Coordinates of C-alpha atoms in Angstrom, one line a residue:
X299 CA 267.7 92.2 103.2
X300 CA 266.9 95.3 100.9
X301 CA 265.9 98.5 101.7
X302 CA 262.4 98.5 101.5
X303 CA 262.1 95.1 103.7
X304 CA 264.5 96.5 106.7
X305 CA 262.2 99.7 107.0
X306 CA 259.5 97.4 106.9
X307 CA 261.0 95.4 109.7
X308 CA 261.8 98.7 111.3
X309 CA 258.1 99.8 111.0
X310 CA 256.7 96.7 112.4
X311 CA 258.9 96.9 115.5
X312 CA 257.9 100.5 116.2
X313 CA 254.1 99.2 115.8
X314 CA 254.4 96.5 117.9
X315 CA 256.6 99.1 120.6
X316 CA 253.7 101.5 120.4
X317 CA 251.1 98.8 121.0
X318 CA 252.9 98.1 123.9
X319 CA 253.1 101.2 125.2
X320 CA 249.6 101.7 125.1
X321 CA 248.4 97.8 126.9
X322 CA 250.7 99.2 129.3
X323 CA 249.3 102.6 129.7
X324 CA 245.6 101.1 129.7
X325 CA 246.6 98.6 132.3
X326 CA 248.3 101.1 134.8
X327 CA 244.4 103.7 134.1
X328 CA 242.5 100.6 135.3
X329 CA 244.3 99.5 138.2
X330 CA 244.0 103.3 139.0
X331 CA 240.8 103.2 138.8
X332 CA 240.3 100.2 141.4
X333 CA 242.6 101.9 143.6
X334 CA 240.1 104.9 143.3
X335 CA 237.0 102.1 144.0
X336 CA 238.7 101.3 147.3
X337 CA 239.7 104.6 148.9
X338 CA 236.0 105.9 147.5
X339 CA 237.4 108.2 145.0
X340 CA 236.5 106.6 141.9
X341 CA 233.3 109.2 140.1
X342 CA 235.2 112.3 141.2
X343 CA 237.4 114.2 139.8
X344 CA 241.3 114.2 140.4
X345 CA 241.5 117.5 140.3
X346 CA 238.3 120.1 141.2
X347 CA 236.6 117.2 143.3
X348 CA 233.2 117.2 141.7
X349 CA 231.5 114.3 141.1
X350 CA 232.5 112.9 137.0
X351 CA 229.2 112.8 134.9
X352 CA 227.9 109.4 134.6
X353 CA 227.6 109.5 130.9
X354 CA 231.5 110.3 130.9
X355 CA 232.6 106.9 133.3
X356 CA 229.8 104.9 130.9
X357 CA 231.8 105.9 127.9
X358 CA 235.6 106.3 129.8
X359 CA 235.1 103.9 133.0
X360 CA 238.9 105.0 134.3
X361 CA 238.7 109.2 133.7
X362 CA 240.0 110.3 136.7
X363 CA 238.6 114.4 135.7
X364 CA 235.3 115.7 135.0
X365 CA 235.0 117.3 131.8
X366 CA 235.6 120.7 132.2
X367 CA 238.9 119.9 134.0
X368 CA 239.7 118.0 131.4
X369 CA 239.2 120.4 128.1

């Protein structure tokens, strides 16, 4: 295996690392985000309490901060 096809192989592996990393990152928001559904959380805000904009959950369904706690 040359150069170039071992830092492709290398490349791909990190790719595929990342993507994982993020399917598992995504997964762990939404089952937040049904935990907040059953204690009657889920709409506000993790940290200041207020309610999260409805245009926000429409566009991010498992924010767990309004947007002025999160900027």
């Amino acid at each position: 295996m040359g150069r170039i096809s071992r830092g492709d192989a290398i490349q791909v592996q990190q790719m595929a690392l990342e993507m994982n990393r993020r399917r598992k990152n995504r997964l762990q928001r939404i089952q937040t985000s049904l935990q907040r559904i059953q204690q009657g959380t889920y709409g506000f805000c993790g940290r200041c309490n207020n309610p999260i904009g409805i245009k926000r959950l429409d566009v991010f369904p498992d924010s767990v901060l309004c947007i002025q706690c999160a900027t």
